[in-house]
XYZ file of C-alpha atoms in Angstrom:
607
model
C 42.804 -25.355 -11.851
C 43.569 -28.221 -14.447
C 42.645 -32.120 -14.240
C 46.529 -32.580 -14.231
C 46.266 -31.313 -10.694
C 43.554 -32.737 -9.535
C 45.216 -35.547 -10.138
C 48.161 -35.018 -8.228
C 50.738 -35.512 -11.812
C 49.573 -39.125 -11.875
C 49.405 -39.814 -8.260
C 46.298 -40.956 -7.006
C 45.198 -39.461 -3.635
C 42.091 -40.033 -1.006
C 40.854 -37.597 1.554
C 38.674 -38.192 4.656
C 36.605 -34.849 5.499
C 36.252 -33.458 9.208
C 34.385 -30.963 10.919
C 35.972 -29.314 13.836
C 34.257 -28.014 17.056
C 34.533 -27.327 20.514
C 32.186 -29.443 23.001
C 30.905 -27.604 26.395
C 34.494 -27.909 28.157
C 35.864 -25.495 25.233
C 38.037 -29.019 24.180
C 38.321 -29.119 20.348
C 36.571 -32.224 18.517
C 36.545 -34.055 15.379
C 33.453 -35.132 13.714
C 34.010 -37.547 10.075
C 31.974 -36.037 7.552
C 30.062 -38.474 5.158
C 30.572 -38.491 1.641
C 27.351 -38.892 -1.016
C 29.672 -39.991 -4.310
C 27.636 -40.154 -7.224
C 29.667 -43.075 -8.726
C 28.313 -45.586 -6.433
C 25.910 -47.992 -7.487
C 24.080 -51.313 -6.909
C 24.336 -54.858 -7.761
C 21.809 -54.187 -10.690
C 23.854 -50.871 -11.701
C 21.329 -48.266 -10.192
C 23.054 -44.878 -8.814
C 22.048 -44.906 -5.340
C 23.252 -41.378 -4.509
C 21.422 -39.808 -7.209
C 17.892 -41.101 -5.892
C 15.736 -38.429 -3.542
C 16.649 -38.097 -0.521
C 13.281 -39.368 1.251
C 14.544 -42.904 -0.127
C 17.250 -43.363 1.731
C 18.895 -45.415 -0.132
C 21.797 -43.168 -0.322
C 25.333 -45.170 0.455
C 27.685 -42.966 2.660
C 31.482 -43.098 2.289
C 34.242 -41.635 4.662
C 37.084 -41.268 1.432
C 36.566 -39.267 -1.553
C 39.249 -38.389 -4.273
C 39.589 -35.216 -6.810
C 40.914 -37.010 -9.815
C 41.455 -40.724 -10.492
C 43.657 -41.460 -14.054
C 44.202 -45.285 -12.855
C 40.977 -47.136 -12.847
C 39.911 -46.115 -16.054
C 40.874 -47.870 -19.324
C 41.093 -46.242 -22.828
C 40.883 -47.378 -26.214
C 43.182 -45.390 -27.617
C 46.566 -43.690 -26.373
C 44.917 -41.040 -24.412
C 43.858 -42.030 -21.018
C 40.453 -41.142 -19.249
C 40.513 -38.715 -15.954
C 37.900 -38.892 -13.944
C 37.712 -35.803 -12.164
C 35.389 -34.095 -9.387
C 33.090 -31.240 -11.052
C 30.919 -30.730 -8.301
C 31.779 -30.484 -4.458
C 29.160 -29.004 -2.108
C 28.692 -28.567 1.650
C 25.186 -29.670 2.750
C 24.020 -28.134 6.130
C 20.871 -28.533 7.529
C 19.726 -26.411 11.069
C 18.141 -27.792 13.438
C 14.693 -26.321 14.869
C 16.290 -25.320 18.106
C 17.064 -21.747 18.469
C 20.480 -22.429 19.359
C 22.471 -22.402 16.513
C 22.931 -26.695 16.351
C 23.060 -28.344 13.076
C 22.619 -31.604 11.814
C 26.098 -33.821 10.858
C 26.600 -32.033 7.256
C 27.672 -34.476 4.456
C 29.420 -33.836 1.145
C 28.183 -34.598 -2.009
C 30.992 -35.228 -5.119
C 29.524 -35.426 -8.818
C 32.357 -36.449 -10.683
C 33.041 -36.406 -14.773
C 35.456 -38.069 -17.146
C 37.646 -36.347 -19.721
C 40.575 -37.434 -21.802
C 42.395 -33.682 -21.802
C 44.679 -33.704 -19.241
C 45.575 -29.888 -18.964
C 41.507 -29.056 -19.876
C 40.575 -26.615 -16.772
C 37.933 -26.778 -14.600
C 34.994 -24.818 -15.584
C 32.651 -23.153 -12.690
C 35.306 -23.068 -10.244
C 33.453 -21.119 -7.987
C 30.822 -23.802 -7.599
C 33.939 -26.445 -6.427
C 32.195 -25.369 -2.828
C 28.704 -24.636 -2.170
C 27.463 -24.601 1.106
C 23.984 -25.696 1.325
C 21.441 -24.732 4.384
C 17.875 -26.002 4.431
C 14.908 -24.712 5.942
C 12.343 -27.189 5.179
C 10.665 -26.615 8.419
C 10.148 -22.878 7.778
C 8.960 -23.193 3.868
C 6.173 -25.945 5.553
C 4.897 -23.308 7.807
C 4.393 -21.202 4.691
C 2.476 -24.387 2.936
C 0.453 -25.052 6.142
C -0.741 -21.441 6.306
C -1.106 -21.377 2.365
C -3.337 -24.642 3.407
C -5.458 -23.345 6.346
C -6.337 -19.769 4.773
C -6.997 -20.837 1.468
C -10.370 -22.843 2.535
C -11.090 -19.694 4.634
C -11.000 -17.617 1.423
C -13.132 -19.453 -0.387
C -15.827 -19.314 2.717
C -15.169 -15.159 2.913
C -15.937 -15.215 -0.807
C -19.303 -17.276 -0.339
C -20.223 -14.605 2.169
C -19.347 -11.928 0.289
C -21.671 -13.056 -3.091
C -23.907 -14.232 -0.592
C -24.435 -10.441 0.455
C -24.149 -8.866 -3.051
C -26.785 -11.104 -4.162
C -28.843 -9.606 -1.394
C -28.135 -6.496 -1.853
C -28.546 -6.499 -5.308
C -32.106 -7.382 -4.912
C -31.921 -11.082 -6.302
C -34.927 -13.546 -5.567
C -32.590 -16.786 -6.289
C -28.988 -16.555 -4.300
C -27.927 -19.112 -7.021
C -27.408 -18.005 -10.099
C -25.115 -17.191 -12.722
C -24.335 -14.155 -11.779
C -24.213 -14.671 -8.035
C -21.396 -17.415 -9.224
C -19.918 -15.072 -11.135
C -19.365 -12.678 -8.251
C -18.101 -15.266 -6.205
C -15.030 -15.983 -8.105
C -14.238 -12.933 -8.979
C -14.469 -12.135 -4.914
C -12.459 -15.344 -4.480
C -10.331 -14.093 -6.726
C -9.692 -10.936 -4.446
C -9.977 -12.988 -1.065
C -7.348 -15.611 -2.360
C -4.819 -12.739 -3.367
C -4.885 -11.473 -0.056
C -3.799 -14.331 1.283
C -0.825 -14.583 -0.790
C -0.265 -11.194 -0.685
C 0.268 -11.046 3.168
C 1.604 -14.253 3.452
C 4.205 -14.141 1.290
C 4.887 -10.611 2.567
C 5.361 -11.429 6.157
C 7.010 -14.875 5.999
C 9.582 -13.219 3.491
C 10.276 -10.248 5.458
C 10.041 -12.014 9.082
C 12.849 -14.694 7.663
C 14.980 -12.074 5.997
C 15.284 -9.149 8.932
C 15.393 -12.382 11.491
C 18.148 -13.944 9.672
C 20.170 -10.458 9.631
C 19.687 -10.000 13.020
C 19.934 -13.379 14.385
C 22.787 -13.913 16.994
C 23.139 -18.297 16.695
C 22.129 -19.903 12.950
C 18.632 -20.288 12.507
C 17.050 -18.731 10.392
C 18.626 -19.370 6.247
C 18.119 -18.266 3.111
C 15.618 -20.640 0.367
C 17.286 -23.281 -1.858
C 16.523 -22.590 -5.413
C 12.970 -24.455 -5.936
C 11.743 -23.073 -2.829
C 12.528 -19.689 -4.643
C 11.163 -20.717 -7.468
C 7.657 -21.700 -5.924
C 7.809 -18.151 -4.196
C 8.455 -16.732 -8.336
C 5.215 -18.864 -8.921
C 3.327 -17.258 -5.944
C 4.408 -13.677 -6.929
C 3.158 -14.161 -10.463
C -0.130 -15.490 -9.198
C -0.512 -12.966 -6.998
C -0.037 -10.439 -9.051
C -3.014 -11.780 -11.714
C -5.042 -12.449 -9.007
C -4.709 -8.557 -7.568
C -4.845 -7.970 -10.613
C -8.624 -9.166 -10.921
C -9.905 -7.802 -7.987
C -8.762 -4.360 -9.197
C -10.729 -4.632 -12.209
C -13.529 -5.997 -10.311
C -13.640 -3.254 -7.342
C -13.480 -0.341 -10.208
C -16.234 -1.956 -12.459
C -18.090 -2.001 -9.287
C -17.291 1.432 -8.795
C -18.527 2.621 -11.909
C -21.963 0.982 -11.829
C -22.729 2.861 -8.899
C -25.655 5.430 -8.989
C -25.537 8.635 -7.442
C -28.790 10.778 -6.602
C -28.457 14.421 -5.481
C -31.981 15.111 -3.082
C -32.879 19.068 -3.016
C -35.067 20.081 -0.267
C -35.073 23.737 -1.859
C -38.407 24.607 -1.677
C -40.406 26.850 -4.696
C -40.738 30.343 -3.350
C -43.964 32.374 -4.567
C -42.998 35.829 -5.716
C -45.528 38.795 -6.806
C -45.632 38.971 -10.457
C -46.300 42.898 -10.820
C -45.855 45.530 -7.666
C -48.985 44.605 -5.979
C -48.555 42.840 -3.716
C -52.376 41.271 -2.882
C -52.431 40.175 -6.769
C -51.280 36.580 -7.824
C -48.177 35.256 -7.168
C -45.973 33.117 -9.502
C -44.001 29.781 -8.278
C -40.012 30.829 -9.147
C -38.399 27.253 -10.089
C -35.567 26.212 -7.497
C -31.759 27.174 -8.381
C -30.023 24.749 -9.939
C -26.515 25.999 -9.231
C -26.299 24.330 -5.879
C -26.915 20.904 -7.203
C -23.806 21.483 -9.839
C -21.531 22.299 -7.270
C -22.238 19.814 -5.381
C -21.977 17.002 -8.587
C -19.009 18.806 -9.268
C -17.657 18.440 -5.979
C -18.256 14.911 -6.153
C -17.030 14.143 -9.456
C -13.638 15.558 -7.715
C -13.528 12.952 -5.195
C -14.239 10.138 -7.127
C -10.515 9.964 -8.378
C -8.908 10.916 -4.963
C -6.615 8.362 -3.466
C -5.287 8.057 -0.069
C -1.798 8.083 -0.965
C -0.173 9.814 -3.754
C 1.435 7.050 -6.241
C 3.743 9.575 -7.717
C 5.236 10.430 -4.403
C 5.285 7.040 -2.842
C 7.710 5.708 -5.592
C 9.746 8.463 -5.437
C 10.255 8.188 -1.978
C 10.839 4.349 -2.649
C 13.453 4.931 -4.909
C 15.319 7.753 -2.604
C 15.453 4.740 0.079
C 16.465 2.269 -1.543
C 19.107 4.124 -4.158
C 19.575 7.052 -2.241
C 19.831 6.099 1.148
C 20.894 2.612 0.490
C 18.929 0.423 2.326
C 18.824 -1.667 -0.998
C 21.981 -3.330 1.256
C 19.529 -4.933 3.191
C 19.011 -7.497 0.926
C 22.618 -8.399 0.600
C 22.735 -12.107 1.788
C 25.119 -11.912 5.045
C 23.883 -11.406 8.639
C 24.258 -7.882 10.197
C 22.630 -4.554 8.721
C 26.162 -2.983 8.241
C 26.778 -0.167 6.018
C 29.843 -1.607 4.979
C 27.217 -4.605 2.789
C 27.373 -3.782 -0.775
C 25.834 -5.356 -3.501
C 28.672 -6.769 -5.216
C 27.325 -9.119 -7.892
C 24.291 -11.117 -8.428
C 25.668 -14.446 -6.614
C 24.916 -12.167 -3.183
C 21.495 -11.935 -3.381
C 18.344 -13.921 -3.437
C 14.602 -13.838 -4.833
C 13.422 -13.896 -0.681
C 15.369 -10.641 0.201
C 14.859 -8.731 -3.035
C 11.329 -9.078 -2.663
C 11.461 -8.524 1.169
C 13.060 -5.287 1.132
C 11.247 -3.855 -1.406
C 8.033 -4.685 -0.699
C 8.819 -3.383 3.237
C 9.524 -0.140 2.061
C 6.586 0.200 -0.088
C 4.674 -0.377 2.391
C 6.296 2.204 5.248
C 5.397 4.782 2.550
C 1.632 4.980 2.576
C 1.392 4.590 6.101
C 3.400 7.725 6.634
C 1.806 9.773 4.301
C -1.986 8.443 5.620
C -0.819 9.331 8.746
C 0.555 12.599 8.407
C -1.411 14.287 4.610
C -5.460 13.035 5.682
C -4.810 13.505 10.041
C -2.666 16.637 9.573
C -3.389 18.340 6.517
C -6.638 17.792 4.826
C -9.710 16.374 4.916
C -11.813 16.481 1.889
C -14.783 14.186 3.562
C -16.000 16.036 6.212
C -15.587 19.703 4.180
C -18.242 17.909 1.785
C -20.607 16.849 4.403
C -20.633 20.865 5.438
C -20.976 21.978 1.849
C -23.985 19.481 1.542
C -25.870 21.013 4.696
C -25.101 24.604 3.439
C -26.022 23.565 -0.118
C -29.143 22.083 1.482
C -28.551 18.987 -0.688
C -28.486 15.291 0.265
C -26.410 12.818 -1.334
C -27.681 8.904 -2.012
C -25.085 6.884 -3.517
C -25.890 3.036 -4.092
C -23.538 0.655 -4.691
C -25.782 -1.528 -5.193
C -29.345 -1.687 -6.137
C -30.733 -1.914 -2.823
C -27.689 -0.895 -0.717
C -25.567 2.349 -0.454
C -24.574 4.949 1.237
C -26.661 8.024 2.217
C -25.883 11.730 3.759
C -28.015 13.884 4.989
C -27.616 17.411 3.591
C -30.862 19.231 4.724
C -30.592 22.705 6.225
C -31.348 23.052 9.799
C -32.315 26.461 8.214
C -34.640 25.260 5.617
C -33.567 26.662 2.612
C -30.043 27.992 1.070
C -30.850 30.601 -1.609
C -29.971 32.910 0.364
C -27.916 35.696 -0.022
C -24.101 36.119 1.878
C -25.429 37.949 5.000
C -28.341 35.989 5.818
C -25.946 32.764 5.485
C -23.452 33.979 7.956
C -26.511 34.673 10.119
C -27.247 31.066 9.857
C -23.746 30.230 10.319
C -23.613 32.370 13.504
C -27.232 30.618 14.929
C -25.874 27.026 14.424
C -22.904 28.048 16.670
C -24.920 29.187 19.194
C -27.032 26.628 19.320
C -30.138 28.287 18.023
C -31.333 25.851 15.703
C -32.314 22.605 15.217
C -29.414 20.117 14.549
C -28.360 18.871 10.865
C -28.422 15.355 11.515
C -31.520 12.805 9.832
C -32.667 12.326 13.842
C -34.122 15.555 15.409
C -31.530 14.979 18.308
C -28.477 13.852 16.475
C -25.829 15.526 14.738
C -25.165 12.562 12.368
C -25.677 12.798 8.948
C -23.883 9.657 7.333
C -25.612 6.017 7.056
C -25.481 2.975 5.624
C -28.948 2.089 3.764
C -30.578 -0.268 2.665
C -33.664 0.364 0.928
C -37.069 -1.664 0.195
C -38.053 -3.127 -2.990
C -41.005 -0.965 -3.635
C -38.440 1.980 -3.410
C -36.377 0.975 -6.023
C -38.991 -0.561 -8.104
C -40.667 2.686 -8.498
C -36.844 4.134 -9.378
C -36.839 1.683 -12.039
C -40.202 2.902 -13.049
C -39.000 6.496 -13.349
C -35.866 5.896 -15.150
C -37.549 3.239 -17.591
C -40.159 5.953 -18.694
C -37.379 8.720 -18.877
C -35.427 6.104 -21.054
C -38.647 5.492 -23.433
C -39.303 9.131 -23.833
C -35.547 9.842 -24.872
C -35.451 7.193 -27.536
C -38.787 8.374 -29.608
C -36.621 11.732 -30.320
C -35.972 12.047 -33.419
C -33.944 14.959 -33.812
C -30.007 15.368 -33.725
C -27.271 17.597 -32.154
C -28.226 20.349 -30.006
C -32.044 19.466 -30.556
C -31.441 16.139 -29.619
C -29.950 17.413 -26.702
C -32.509 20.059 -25.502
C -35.227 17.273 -26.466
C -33.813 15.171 -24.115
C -33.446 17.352 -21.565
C -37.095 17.853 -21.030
C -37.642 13.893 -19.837
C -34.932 13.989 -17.770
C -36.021 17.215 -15.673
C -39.068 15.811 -15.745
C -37.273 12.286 -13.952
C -35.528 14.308 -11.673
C -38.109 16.142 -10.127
C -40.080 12.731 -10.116
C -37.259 10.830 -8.114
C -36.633 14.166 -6.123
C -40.045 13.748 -5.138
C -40.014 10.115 -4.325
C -37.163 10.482 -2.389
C -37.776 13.338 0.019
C -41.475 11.909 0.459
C -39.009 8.208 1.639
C -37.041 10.131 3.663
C -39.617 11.890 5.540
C -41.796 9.148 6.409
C -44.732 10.315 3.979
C -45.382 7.164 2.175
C -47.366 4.121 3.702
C -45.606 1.448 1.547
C -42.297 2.282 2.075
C -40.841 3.401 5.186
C -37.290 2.519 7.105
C -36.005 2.273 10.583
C -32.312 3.901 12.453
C -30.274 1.786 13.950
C -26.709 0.933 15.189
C -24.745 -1.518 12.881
C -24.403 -4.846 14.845
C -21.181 -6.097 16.020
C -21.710 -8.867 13.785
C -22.997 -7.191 10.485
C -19.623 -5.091 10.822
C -17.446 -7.772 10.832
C -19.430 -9.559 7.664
C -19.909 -6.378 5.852
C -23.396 -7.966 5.513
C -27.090 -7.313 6.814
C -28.371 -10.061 8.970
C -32.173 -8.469 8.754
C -34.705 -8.602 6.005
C -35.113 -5.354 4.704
C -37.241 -6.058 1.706
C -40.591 -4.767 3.011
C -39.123 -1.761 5.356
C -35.730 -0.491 4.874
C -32.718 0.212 7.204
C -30.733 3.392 8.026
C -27.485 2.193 10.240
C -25.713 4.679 11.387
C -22.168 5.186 10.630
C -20.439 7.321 13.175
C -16.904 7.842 11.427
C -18.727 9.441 8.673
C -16.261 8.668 5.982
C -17.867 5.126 5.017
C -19.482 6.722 2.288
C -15.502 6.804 0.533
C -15.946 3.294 -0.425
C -18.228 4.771 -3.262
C -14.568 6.555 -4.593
C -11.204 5.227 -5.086
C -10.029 6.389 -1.553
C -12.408 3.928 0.166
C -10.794 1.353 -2.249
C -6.675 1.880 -2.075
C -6.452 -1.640 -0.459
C -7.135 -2.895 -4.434
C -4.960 -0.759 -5.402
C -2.233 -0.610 -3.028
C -1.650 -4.037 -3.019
C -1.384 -4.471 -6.588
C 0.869 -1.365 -7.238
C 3.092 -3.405 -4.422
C 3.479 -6.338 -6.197
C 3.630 -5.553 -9.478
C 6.740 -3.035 -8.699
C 8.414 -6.113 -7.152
C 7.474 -8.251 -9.878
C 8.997 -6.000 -12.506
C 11.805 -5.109 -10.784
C 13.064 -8.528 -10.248
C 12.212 -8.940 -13.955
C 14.146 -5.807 -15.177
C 16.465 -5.740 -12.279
C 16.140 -1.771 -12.408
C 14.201 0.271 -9.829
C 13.415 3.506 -11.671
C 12.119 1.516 -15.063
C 9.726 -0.520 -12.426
C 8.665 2.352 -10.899
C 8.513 4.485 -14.417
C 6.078 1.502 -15.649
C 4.038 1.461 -12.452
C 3.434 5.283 -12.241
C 2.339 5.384 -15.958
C 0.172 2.218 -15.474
C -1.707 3.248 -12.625
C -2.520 7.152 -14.362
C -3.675 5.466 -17.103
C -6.326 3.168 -15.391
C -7.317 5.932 -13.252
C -7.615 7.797 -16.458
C -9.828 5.484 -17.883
C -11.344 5.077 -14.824
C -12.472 8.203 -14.415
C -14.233 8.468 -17.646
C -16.233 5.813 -17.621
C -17.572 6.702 -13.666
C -18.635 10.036 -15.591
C -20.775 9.398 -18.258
C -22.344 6.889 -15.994
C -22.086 9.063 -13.200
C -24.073 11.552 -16.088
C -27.030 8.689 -16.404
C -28.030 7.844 -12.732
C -27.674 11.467 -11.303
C -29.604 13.338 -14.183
C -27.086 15.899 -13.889
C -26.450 18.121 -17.650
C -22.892 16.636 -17.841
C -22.564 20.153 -19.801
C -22.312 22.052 -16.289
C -19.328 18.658 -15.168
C -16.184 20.203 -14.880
């Protein structure tokens, strides 16, 4: 279309605008729809209609025209057009559920040329139609508002109990503040993550299924602030994975024996002297090994989940789902980019991400495998207990000791044993005589883990006066350390069983409270605690499996993120696989040489 036309060939035209509808009776009404022109102004030459609309200031007309070549002088022979570049449709729903709007208007932003045959550029924007959902975008802000503050509180709690846990005299301290932004950091990206994730996916499946208008797609700033809270999110997640695996890492591991030394004759004689035969240190590898193996293990596979992602969305083509038209048709294609939005891009996406995991949670761990409770019944067979701390005074603990007493045994005596615990002819394996639980949460007294600290200190000292190299250095070494380990070995079983005056611990049941805190409400610097964790899988919060919420929700958003920014499915979810394999990676390495230092293990026999 060219100004000439717009202009009618020199004939200046005005319009009115009208909306049509039909009032209860079915009788067909005319409403007169206001006009915002940009051309008006004030007495002082201020453009009212160009002011925000909270002023209200705005001057309404009922006539408009496209193209005016009268009113305007030039200077030379070629006369000015003013022309209309701009025409849009505002319409604004009401917060009824029944499908009423407020009176639209029409806003006109006109321009002047002196080319009378000069087309129009953007034609398709001659007619916008404009819904707003300010209501629905403040809901978003007021929740933004009320959890926020609740984060930071969560956070407080949480550094609160690290510090404790960790053994601190003063609660405020550089570190503790440290820890509590970095577990703000994680608390606040929750809160966007699920926010954002809900009120996008409620608004988009709602508006595609709703019946009457209601619910409408964002203008372009409210998109944009959603672009700003996806970024955030992201760094934030981001954060709080690095935190959760440095935390990971730091953890010490302790494998507890209760092999006992057997005394064997030293010639045929049986009535001569008999020699102590050191305990077999096979069983202890295996179970580091076993360990080390579940460190890395993840409750959903990240390889699999994407692929299934992209067969949905390509595939299967629910990617139409985010086409911008009510109705989950097959018939919706994605034609171009002017049919889609930010809201149901990220919507879709991130729904189907989600579905994934669940399924395979659901169906691989329930169904298929269990790796958690097959190494609780390798530790009682091994005759080995397991204390993992996550922190200096807190961890996890299982109880591995034989019912049997000992597991150097040979392959029919341990099917005997097999075949007596079946029957009921021994005690149980559980820490308490009548109980068959063998997981708890612990938390340990000072003098415990200052005489750890002892131990390891003198094991350190001793290592650091060798002064050899290579293998020597290596067989030097090894000496202190065995020495360590039968030391904390020692300590250890003697804490366990209730042989030491100074340091001693009750059982108990986890309050209601404590579980909901993830906190202990007792002091248990002077006598330690042993809750008792009946689902016996808490102790996978010391591997990444007890952890995928870090990781889940990061993977989530930053395939969203990056396919918005690439606008390509497979190169998102090509640059999430290889980013996540490669953390893990790294991951993984630096859990085992530390994993090497705390559990005194040769990290020669580590697979």
């Amino acid at each position: 279309m060219t100004i000439a036309q717009l202009t009618n060939e020199g004939e200046m035209e005005f319009f009115e605008a009208f909306l049509k509808f039909f009032d209860n009776n079915g009788v067909p009404q005319l409403h007169p729809i206001p006009i915002l022109n940009s051309l008006i102004r004030s007495a002082t030459g201020t453009q009212l209609n160009l002011l925000p609309q909270k002023s209200n200031s705005w001057v309404l007309t009922r006539r408009f025209f496209l193209g005016d070549d009268v009113s305007l002088t030039s200077t030379n022979s070629s006369p000015i057009i003013r022309y209309a570049k701009n025409i849009e449709i505002s319409v604004e729903l009401q917060t009824t559920r029944d499908g009423l709007i407020f009176p639209p208007f029409i806003s006109i932003d006109y321009a002047e040329s002196n080319e009378n045959n000069m087309a129009i550029e953007n034609g398709s924007s001659f007619r916008n139609f404009h819904t707003y959902m300010y209501w629905q975008f403040q809901e978003l802000e007021i929740t933004m508002a009320v959890l926020c503050p609740l984060s930071v509180l969560w956070a407080a709690m949480k550094a609160y109990s690290w510090g404790r846990r960790s053994g601190k005299a003063s609660l405020l301290n550089a570190t503790t503040v440290l820890q509590f932004i970095l577990y703000e950091c994680s608390a606040l990206g929750d809160v966007f993550f699920v926010v954002l994730t809900a009120m996008s996916c409620w608004i988009t499946f709602a508006y595609k299924s709703q019946t009457y208008p209601f619910y409408s797609i964002l203008n372009e700033d409210q998109e944009w602030v959603l672009m700003t809270y996806l970024v955030v999110t992201v760094c934030l997640k981001f954060i709080a994975l690095i935190h959760t695996l440095l935390h990971m890492i730091l953890q010490e591991t302790f494998f507890i024996d209760w092999e006992r030394q057997l005394a064997r004759p030293i010639s045929r004689d049986v009535s001569k002297d008999r020699k102590e035969m050191p305990v077999v240190v096979w069983r202890t590898y295996f179970v580091a090994n076993e360990w080390a193996e579940l460190r890395c293990v993840r409750a959903t596979s990240v390889g699999l989940q994407l692929l299934v992602v992209l067969m949905l969305l390509e595939a299967f083509d629910f990617m139409r789902f985010s086409v911008v038209q009510p109705g989950f048709e097959e018939g919706s294609q994605i034609l171009d980019g002017t049919s889609l939005t930010l809201q149901h891009l990220f919507a879709v996406v991130v729904f189907f991400y989600i579905l994934t995991p669940i399924l395979q949670v659901a169906v691989v761990e329930r169904m298929i495998t269990d790796p958690f409770h097959n190494f609780i019944d390798l530790c009682s067979i091994a005759n080995i207990s397991v204390l993992a701390l996550t922190h200096p005074l807190h961890g996890h603990y299982i109880h591995g000791r034989s019912p049997h007493g000992r597991a150097d045994t040979g392959m029919a005596e341990m099917n005997d044993f097999l075949q007596k615990e079946r029957d009921d002819l021994c005690g149980f394996r559980g820490l308490e005589p009548t109980s068959h639980l063998q997981t708890f949460i612990v938390n340990l007294p000072v003098t415990l883990r200052s005489r750890y600290d002892e131990i390891m200190m003198s094991m350190r000292n001793s290592s650091a006066q060798v002064r050899l190299s290579g293998l020597d250095q290596t067989t030097a070494k090894m000496g202190a350390t065995v020495q360590a380990r039968e030391q904390i070995n020692t300590l250890f079983r003697e804490f366990i069983d209730h042989s030491t005056a100074d340091m001693d611990y009750t059982i108990r049941d986890r309050s209601f409270a404590e579980a909901l805190l993830d906190t202990e409400l007792n002091d248990t610097s002077q006598i330690g605690n042993f809750l008792r964790d009946p689902s016996e899988v808490g102790f996978s919060s010391c591997f990444l499996y007890g952890r995928e919420w870090a990781h889940f929700s990061f993977e989530a958003m930053l395939f969203v993120l990056l396919y918005i920014s690439l606008d390509s499915l497979t190169f998102a979810a090509a640059i999430v696989f290889c980013f996540t394999h490669g953390l893990i990676g790294i991951t993984s390495l630096l859990c085992k040489n530390h994993f090497v230092k705390s559990s005194l293990v040769d990290h020669r026999f580590l697979i």
